[in-house]
Short mmCIF file of C-alpha atoms in Angstrom, two decimals:
data_model
loop_
_atom_site.label_atom_id
_atom_site.label_comp_id
_atom_site.label_asym_id
_atom_site.label_seq_id
_atom_site.Cartn_x
_atom_site.Cartn_y
_atom_site.Cartn_z
CA MET F 1 253.11 81.36 151.94
CA ALA F 2 254.34 84.86 152.80
CA GLU F 3 256.98 83.43 155.12
CA ARG F 4 257.99 80.57 152.82
CA LEU F 5 258.32 82.65 149.63
CA LYS F 6 259.44 85.94 151.19
CA SER F 7 262.87 86.14 149.60
CA GLU F 8 261.72 84.84 146.20
CA LEU F 9 258.81 87.29 145.95
CA LEU F 10 260.63 90.36 147.25
CA ASP F 11 264.21 89.99 146.11
CA GLN F 12 264.58 87.45 143.31
CA GLU F 13 261.43 87.97 141.24
CA LYS F 14 260.57 91.44 142.56
CA LEU F 15 256.90 90.61 142.13
CA VAL F 16 255.48 92.65 145.02
CA ASP F 17 256.13 95.82 147.00
CA VAL F 18 254.59 94.73 150.31
CA LEU F 19 254.60 91.29 151.88
CA ALA F 20 252.46 90.73 154.99
CA GLY F 21 251.87 87.57 157.01
CA PRO F 22 248.52 86.70 158.68
CA ASP F 23 249.39 88.50 161.92
CA ALA F 24 250.83 91.68 160.35
CA TYR F 25 247.60 93.59 159.71
CA ARG F 26 248.32 96.10 162.49
CA ASP F 27 251.62 96.88 160.78
CA LEU F 28 250.05 97.60 157.38
CA PRO F 29 250.17 101.43 157.71
CA ARG F 30 253.95 101.31 158.27
CA LEU F 31 254.49 98.79 155.50
CA LEU F 32 252.45 100.84 153.03
CA SER F 33 254.29 104.01 154.02
CA LEU F 34 257.62 102.32 153.27
CA ALA F 35 256.30 101.11 149.92
CA HIS F 36 255.08 104.60 149.00
CA GLY F 37 258.62 105.80 149.76
CA GLY F 38 260.04 103.37 147.21
CA GLN F 39 261.16 100.61 149.57
CA ARG F 40 260.06 96.99 149.57
CA ALA F 41 258.56 96.14 152.95
CA SER F 42 257.71 92.91 154.73
CA ASN F 43 256.48 91.53 158.04
CA VAL F 44 255.88 87.79 158.26
CA LEU F 45 256.30 87.37 162.01
CA LEU F 46 253.79 85.21 163.85
CA SER F 47 252.25 86.53 167.05
CA LEU F 48 251.79 84.43 170.18
CA GLU F 49 248.82 86.52 171.32
CA GLU F 50 247.01 87.83 168.22
CA THR F 51 243.33 86.81 168.08
CA TYR F 52 241.79 89.88 166.36
CA ALA F 53 239.62 90.25 169.47
CA ASP F 54 239.40 94.05 169.28
CA VAL F 55 238.78 94.21 165.55
CA ILE F 56 235.23 94.30 164.21
CA PRO F 57 235.49 93.12 160.60
CA VAL F 58 233.52 94.29 157.60
CA HIS F 59 231.62 91.08 156.88
CA GLN F 60 231.37 89.90 153.30
CA THR F 61 228.04 88.15 153.72
CA LEU F 62 226.10 85.99 151.28
CA GLU F 63 223.36 88.42 150.24
CA GLY F 64 223.47 89.77 153.80
CA HIS F 65 222.19 86.67 155.57
CA SER F 66 225.30 84.61 156.39
CA ALA F 67 228.55 85.59 158.11
CA PHE F 68 231.76 84.07 159.47
CA VAL F 69 233.11 84.77 162.95
CA SER F 70 236.71 83.91 163.86
CA ILE F 71 236.93 82.54 167.42
CA MET F 72 240.48 81.21 167.64
CA ARG F 73 243.72 80.93 165.69
CA GLY F 74 246.51 78.43 165.38
CA CYS F 75 246.71 74.71 166.11
CA ASP F 76 248.56 72.57 168.66
CA ASN F 77 247.87 69.14 167.13
CA MET F 78 251.07 68.85 165.03
CA CYS F 79 249.70 66.29 162.57
CA SER F 80 252.69 65.07 160.60
CA TYR F 81 251.40 66.26 157.20
CA CYS F 82 250.16 69.69 158.28
CA ILE F 83 251.88 73.08 157.95
CA VAL F 84 249.24 75.02 159.94
CA PRO F 85 251.06 75.06 163.32
CA PHE F 86 254.07 76.59 161.57
CA THR F 87 252.15 79.18 159.53
CA ARG F 88 249.40 80.04 162.03
CA GLY F 89 251.25 79.40 165.29
CA ARG F 90 250.01 77.92 168.53
CA GLU F 91 246.36 77.95 169.57
CA ARG F 92 245.01 81.15 171.09
CA SER F 93 241.34 81.97 171.54
CA ARG F 94 239.37 85.21 171.51
CA PRO F 95 237.71 86.20 174.77
CA MET F 96 234.16 84.93 174.80
CA SER F 97 232.77 88.41 175.51
CA SER F 98 234.29 89.66 172.24
CA ILE F 99 232.74 86.83 170.22
CA VAL F 100 229.33 87.23 171.84
CA GLU F 101 229.38 90.95 171.11
CA GLU F 102 230.15 90.36 167.44
CA VAL F 103 227.47 87.68 167.06
CA ARG F 104 224.89 89.92 168.75
CA MET F 105 225.80 92.74 166.36
CA LEU F 106 225.35 90.42 163.36
CA SER F 107 222.01 89.26 164.72
CA ASP F 108 220.86 92.87 165.04
CA GLN F 109 221.84 93.36 161.38
CA GLY F 110 219.50 90.55 160.34
CA VAL F 111 222.08 87.82 159.70
CA LYS F 112 220.35 84.41 159.72
CA GLU F 113 223.39 82.12 159.94
CA ILE F 114 226.87 82.40 161.42
CA THR F 115 229.79 80.04 161.12
CA LEU F 116 232.35 79.99 163.94
CA LEU F 117 235.85 79.66 162.48
CA GLY F 118 239.12 78.25 163.77
CA GLN F 119 241.95 76.01 162.62
CA ASN F 120 240.82 73.65 165.39
CA VAL F 121 237.59 75.36 166.29
CA ASN F 122 236.29 72.95 168.93
CA SER F 123 239.47 73.16 171.02
CA TYR F 124 238.46 76.74 171.88
CA ARG F 125 239.59 77.73 175.39
CA ASP F 126 239.11 81.26 176.74
CA LEU F 127 241.90 82.05 179.19
CA SER F 128 241.31 85.78 179.46
CA LYS F 129 241.79 87.10 183.01
CA LEU F 130 238.09 87.78 183.45
CA GLN F 131 237.13 84.24 182.47
CA PHE F 132 240.00 82.14 183.81
CA SER F 133 238.57 81.59 187.28
CA CYS F 134 235.17 80.62 185.92
CA SER F 135 236.23 77.06 185.13
CA GLU F 136 238.98 74.80 186.42
CA ARG F 137 237.90 71.81 184.34
CA ASN F 138 240.47 69.80 182.43
CA THR F 139 240.16 69.49 178.68
CA GLN F 140 237.73 66.67 177.88
CA LEU F 141 238.55 64.65 174.75
CA SER F 142 236.42 62.21 172.80
CA ARG F 143 236.68 58.70 174.25
CA GLY F 144 239.68 56.78 172.87
CA PHE F 145 241.42 59.90 171.53
CA GLN F 146 244.77 61.37 172.54
CA SER F 147 246.62 64.61 171.95
CA VAL F 148 250.32 65.32 171.51
CA TYR F 149 250.16 67.99 174.22
CA ARG F 150 249.49 67.78 177.94
CA THR F 151 245.96 68.03 179.30
CA LYS F 152 244.92 71.68 179.39
CA GLN F 153 243.33 73.11 182.52
CA GLY F 154 240.98 76.01 183.16
CA GLY F 155 239.23 78.43 180.90
CA LEU F 156 235.85 78.44 179.20
CA ARG F 157 235.51 75.71 176.60
CA PHE F 158 233.76 75.26 173.26
CA ALA F 159 230.57 73.99 174.91
CA ASP F 160 230.42 77.19 176.99
CA LEU F 161 230.81 79.30 173.85
CA LEU F 162 228.18 77.35 171.88
CA ASP F 163 225.79 77.71 174.81
CA ARG F 164 226.20 81.51 174.95
CA VAL F 165 226.14 82.09 171.20
CA SER F 166 223.10 79.91 170.53
CA LEU F 167 221.03 81.86 173.08
CA ILE F 168 221.56 85.21 171.36
CA ASN F 169 218.94 84.61 168.68
CA PRO F 170 217.00 81.31 168.57
CA ASN F 171 216.12 82.05 164.92
CA MET F 172 219.76 82.28 163.79
CA ARG F 173 221.59 79.13 162.71
CA ILE F 174 224.96 78.31 164.28
CA ARG F 175 227.60 76.32 162.40
CA PHE F 176 231.31 75.81 163.07
CA THR F 177 234.41 74.65 161.20
CA SER F 178 236.95 73.13 161.14
CA PRO F 179 236.94 70.82 164.15
CA HIS F 180 239.14 67.92 165.21
CA PRO F 181 237.40 64.61 166.10
CA LYS F 182 239.26 64.45 169.43
CA ASP F 183 237.38 67.50 170.77
CA PHE F 184 233.82 66.18 170.80
CA PRO F 185 233.08 65.28 174.44
CA ASP F 186 229.49 64.33 175.22
CA GLU F 187 228.70 67.77 176.65
CA VAL F 188 229.25 69.34 173.22
CA LEU F 189 227.19 66.69 171.44
CA GLN F 190 224.33 66.94 173.93
CA LEU F 191 224.21 70.72 173.59
CA ILE F 192 224.05 70.44 169.79
CA GLN F 193 221.13 68.05 170.13
CA GLU F 194 219.29 70.24 172.63
CA ARG F 195 219.52 73.56 170.75
CA SER F 196 217.38 73.71 167.62
CA ASN F 197 219.47 76.49 166.09
CA ILE F 198 222.81 74.66 166.35
CA CYS F 199 223.00 72.78 163.05
CA LYS F 200 222.98 69.00 163.20
CA HIS F 201 226.00 68.74 160.93
CA LEU F 202 229.45 67.70 162.14
CA HIS F 203 232.67 67.73 160.19
CA LEU F 204 234.79 64.75 161.29
CA PRO F 205 238.09 64.78 159.35
CA ALA F 206 239.17 61.13 159.24
CA GLN F 207 242.06 61.53 156.75
CA SER F 208 242.52 57.73 156.56
CA GLY F 209 240.75 54.52 157.50
CA SER F 210 243.98 52.73 158.40
CA SER F 211 245.17 52.80 162.02
CA ARG F 212 248.75 52.39 160.80
CA ILE F 213 248.52 55.46 158.59
CA LEU F 214 246.66 57.42 161.26
CA HIS F 215 249.57 56.71 163.61
CA ALA F 216 252.05 57.94 160.95
CA MET F 217 249.89 61.05 160.54
CA ARG F 218 250.01 61.61 164.33
CA ARG F 219 246.24 61.97 164.43
CA GLY F 220 245.86 60.64 167.99
CA TYR F 221 243.24 57.96 167.31
CA THR F 222 242.71 54.57 165.72
CA ARG F 223 240.13 53.50 163.18
CA GLU F 224 238.23 51.78 165.98
CA ALA F 225 238.14 54.93 168.16
CA TYR F 226 236.91 56.98 165.21
CA LEU F 227 234.10 54.54 164.48
CA GLU F 228 233.15 54.51 168.17
CA LEU F 229 232.91 58.31 168.05
CA VAL F 230 230.65 58.13 164.97
CA GLU F 231 228.41 55.63 166.77
CA ASN F 232 228.25 57.85 169.86
CA ILE F 233 227.43 60.93 167.78
CA ARG F 234 224.58 59.19 165.98
CA LYS F 235 223.28 57.89 169.28
CA ILE F 236 223.18 61.38 170.85
CA ILE F 237 222.21 63.30 167.67
CA PRO F 238 219.84 61.13 165.59
CA GLY F 239 219.77 62.10 161.92
CA VAL F 240 223.05 64.03 162.13
CA SER F 241 224.78 64.88 158.84
CA LEU F 242 228.47 63.99 158.67
CA SER F 243 231.26 65.30 156.44
CA SER F 244 234.94 64.43 156.35
CA ASP F 245 238.37 65.00 154.81
CA PHE F 246 240.54 62.26 153.30
CA ILE F 247 244.13 62.18 152.04
CA ALA F 248 245.07 59.69 149.33
CA GLY F 249 248.63 58.41 149.06
CA PHE F 250 250.17 59.51 152.36
CA CYS F 251 253.73 58.38 153.07
CA SER F 252 254.09 54.56 152.97
CA GLU F 253 250.35 54.01 152.29
CA THR F 254 249.88 50.50 150.93
CA GLU F 255 247.02 49.11 148.89
CA GLU F 256 245.72 47.47 152.06
CA ASP F 257 245.72 50.84 153.86
CA HIS F 258 243.85 52.34 150.92
CA GLN F 259 241.23 49.59 151.03
CA GLN F 260 240.70 50.25 154.73
CA THR F 261 239.90 53.89 153.89
CA ILE F 262 237.43 52.72 151.26
CA SER F 263 235.76 50.44 153.81
CA LEU F 264 235.55 53.34 156.30
CA LEU F 265 233.74 55.43 153.67
CA LYS F 266 231.26 52.62 153.15
CA GLU F 267 230.78 51.93 156.85
CA VAL F 268 230.22 55.53 157.98
CA GLY F 269 228.22 56.87 155.03
CA TYR F 270 229.03 60.58 154.82
CA ASN F 271 226.73 63.23 153.39
CA ILE F 272 229.64 65.45 152.30
CA GLY F 273 233.27 64.64 151.52
CA PHE F 274 236.51 66.45 150.67
CA PHE F 275 239.33 64.49 149.06
CA PHE F 276 242.97 65.33 148.36
CA THR F 277 246.18 63.65 147.23
CA TYR F 278 249.06 63.97 149.65
CA SER F 279 251.49 66.80 148.97
CA MET F 280 254.63 67.16 151.09
CA ARG F 281 255.05 70.46 152.97
CA LYS F 282 258.38 71.75 154.25
CA LYS F 283 258.85 72.12 158.04
CA THR F 284 256.33 69.37 158.81
CA HIS F 285 257.13 66.21 160.76
CA ALA F 286 256.58 64.16 157.58
CA TYR F 287 259.10 66.30 155.68
CA HIS F 288 261.82 65.56 158.25
CA ARG F 289 260.96 61.98 159.24
CA LEU F 290 258.96 60.28 156.47
CA GLU F 291 259.33 59.57 152.77
CA ASP F 292 256.82 60.68 150.16
CA ASN F 293 257.10 57.31 148.41
CA VAL F 294 253.69 56.74 146.81
CA PRO F 295 253.97 57.44 143.06
CA ALA F 296 251.83 60.27 141.68
CA PRO F 297 249.83 57.98 139.32
CA VAL F 298 248.98 55.72 142.28
CA LYS F 299 247.87 58.72 144.35
CA LYS F 300 245.64 59.89 141.51
CA ARG F 301 244.08 56.45 141.02
CA ARG F 302 243.41 56.06 144.75
CA LEU F 303 241.90 59.54 144.93
CA GLU F 304 239.54 58.73 142.07
CA GLU F 305 238.52 55.48 143.77
CA LEU F 306 237.80 57.27 147.06
CA ILE F 307 235.66 59.88 145.30
CA SER F 308 233.77 57.21 143.36
CA VAL F 309 233.00 55.18 146.50
CA PHE F 310 231.99 58.33 148.38
CA ARG F 311 229.59 59.46 145.65
CA GLU F 312 227.95 56.05 145.45
CA LYS F 313 227.43 55.89 149.22
CA ALA F 314 226.46 59.57 149.60
CA THR F 315 223.78 59.15 146.93
CA LYS F 316 222.22 56.35 148.97
CA VAL F 317 222.50 58.37 152.20
CA ASN F 318 220.89 61.46 150.65
CA MET F 319 218.15 59.40 149.00
CA THR F 320 216.88 58.44 152.44
CA LEU F 321 215.66 62.06 152.68
CA ILE F 322 213.30 61.69 149.70
CA GLY F 323 209.76 62.31 150.91
CA ASN F 324 210.98 64.28 153.93
CA THR F 325 210.39 67.99 154.50
CA GLN F 326 213.58 69.98 155.04
CA LEU F 327 213.96 73.48 156.47
CA VAL F 328 216.17 75.38 154.00
CA LEU F 329 217.92 78.72 154.37
CA VAL F 330 217.77 80.28 150.90
CA GLU F 331 221.12 81.45 149.51
CA GLY F 332 220.08 82.68 146.07
CA LYS F 333 219.63 81.52 142.48
CA SER F 334 220.80 78.11 141.38
CA LYS F 335 223.99 78.21 139.30
CA ARG F 336 222.34 76.27 136.48
CA SER F 337 219.00 78.02 136.21
CA SER F 338 217.63 81.46 137.06
CA GLU F 339 214.24 79.78 137.49
CA GLU F 340 215.50 77.76 140.44
CA LEU F 341 216.71 78.71 143.92
CA CYS F 342 219.18 76.94 146.15
CA GLY F 343 219.98 76.88 149.83
CA ARG F 344 221.18 74.48 152.50
CA ASN F 345 219.35 72.35 154.98
CA ASP F 346 220.33 71.87 158.60
CA GLY F 347 222.81 69.17 157.56
CA ASN F 348 224.62 71.59 155.19
CA VAL F 349 223.49 69.71 152.08
CA LYS F 350 222.55 71.85 149.08
CA VAL F 351 218.82 71.89 148.25
CA ILE F 352 217.52 73.07 144.86
CA PHE F 353 213.88 73.94 144.15
CA PRO F 354 211.79 75.95 141.64
CA LYS F 355 211.41 79.68 142.18
CA THR F 356 207.83 80.56 143.10
CA ASN F 357 205.67 82.55 145.49
CA LEU F 358 204.80 80.75 148.71
CA PRO F 359 202.24 80.99 151.51
CA VAL F 360 203.66 83.04 154.38
CA GLN F 361 202.43 80.29 156.73
CA PRO F 362 201.04 76.77 156.26
CA GLU F 363 197.41 76.74 155.10
CA LYS F 364 197.37 80.55 154.67
CA THR F 365 196.26 82.29 151.47
CA GLN F 366 198.64 85.24 151.75
CA MET F 367 201.58 84.73 149.37
CA ALA F 368 205.11 86.17 149.32
CA CYS F 369 208.11 85.81 147.02
CA ILE F 370 211.24 83.96 148.18
CA THR F 371 214.35 86.05 148.80
CA PRO F 372 217.86 85.14 150.00
CA GLY F 373 217.86 84.82 153.78
CA ASP F 374 214.35 83.33 153.94
CA TYR F 375 213.67 80.02 155.64
CA VAL F 376 211.38 77.79 153.56
CA LEU F 377 210.10 74.25 153.95
CA VAL F 378 211.00 72.05 150.98
CA LYS F 379 209.56 68.61 150.21
CA ILE F 380 212.43 66.48 148.85
CA THR F 381 211.65 64.59 145.63
CA SER F 382 215.10 63.44 144.39
CA ALA F 383 218.73 63.26 145.48
CA ASN F 384 222.28 62.60 144.33
CA SER F 385 225.68 62.66 146.03
CA GLN F 386 225.95 66.45 145.83
CA SER F 387 222.47 67.84 146.41
CA LEU F 388 218.78 67.38 147.07
CA ARG F 389 215.89 68.55 144.90
CA GLY F 390 212.29 69.27 145.79
CA HIS F 391 209.48 71.80 145.79
CA ALA F 392 208.94 74.53 148.36
CA LEU F 393 205.80 74.39 150.51
CA ASN F 394 205.74 77.60 152.52
CA HIS F 395 207.81 80.21 154.35
CA SER F 396 208.99 79.16 157.81
CA SER F 397 211.50 79.89 160.57
CA LEU F 398 213.64 78.08 163.10
CA ASN F 399 211.08 78.96 165.77
CA ASP F 400 208.45 76.82 164.07
CA ARG F 401 210.96 74.35 162.71
CA LYS F 402 209.40 71.27 161.21
CA THR F 403 210.86 68.28 159.45
CA ALA F 404 209.02 65.11 158.62
#
């Protein structure tokens, strides 16, 4: 946005004094000095190397128990609808040692859950000089998937990072977002299954259920390859929770293409979904080569249909958890009632339950109140497409994790 609207914001509308792009934080002292001197200042240049590796951020945590850790920046996928490669640049990853140090620091501060962040988080590849000779493996993609770039060689991969990070504190949950379906080789899936503190929730952005549209989007896979990946994931990680992104009304999408996306929603059965209508972005492949020819009312109607089908299916998927006991990391009060608490289970689904004192351990008489950052076991009694409800049984931890 800073790059795209630079001239309008600074010169035409004169709305701001300082304009900084995502890689300009080191230049902020100079920019602010110019602004204090009465000049308008800007820096929207993208860096080919910037990873923030030597910057320890001030974490804005959820009540002190959850934090986000950036592990890489940029994206090389060049999906035809996406502006990210042009606004965030090419992929570059932080050295693993830097990430491990930050996660260890957060663990020492009592953080109970971290989320690893990246525009294409599971394509992480540490090529720092210290690490480069440690691995000469080629990039391993999910079966049936392709990339627009050549096979990458060397470096430590996402599985190596997950392995290191998950060993820092077995009682700290590990999540990651946002991944690309092509970067889920079996070694990553098997590690997720083996480590109890790596959450059994995967985000698999499908975008469309039509192979024709997926080709136009330059996603690098067909509907069939995507479904094969889902089957493989559920085989390796039983009970895994799946979420996805979908775009309604992409260039040249027909009613048949739309129906194929609806059928994909029904066939997969996601726990969580994110839905958008297509909006053309300048500089993208679609802007130069394709036509945004689906009328806005049609996009809106298709979006509503996708959401309706998702909610119906997600309700059924979540209802299968009724009667089960879920380990929940408490986030705080429910938005609708101060007498209820909410948190998320391993699958990243919201769980709501009454606020009460609980036994510190099963079958113990000693009671303790529930505070944000606590792990509690919750017996699920009802469900809808957005959340689960139940009653808490007792305090717990990942070390004595128990679901039934």
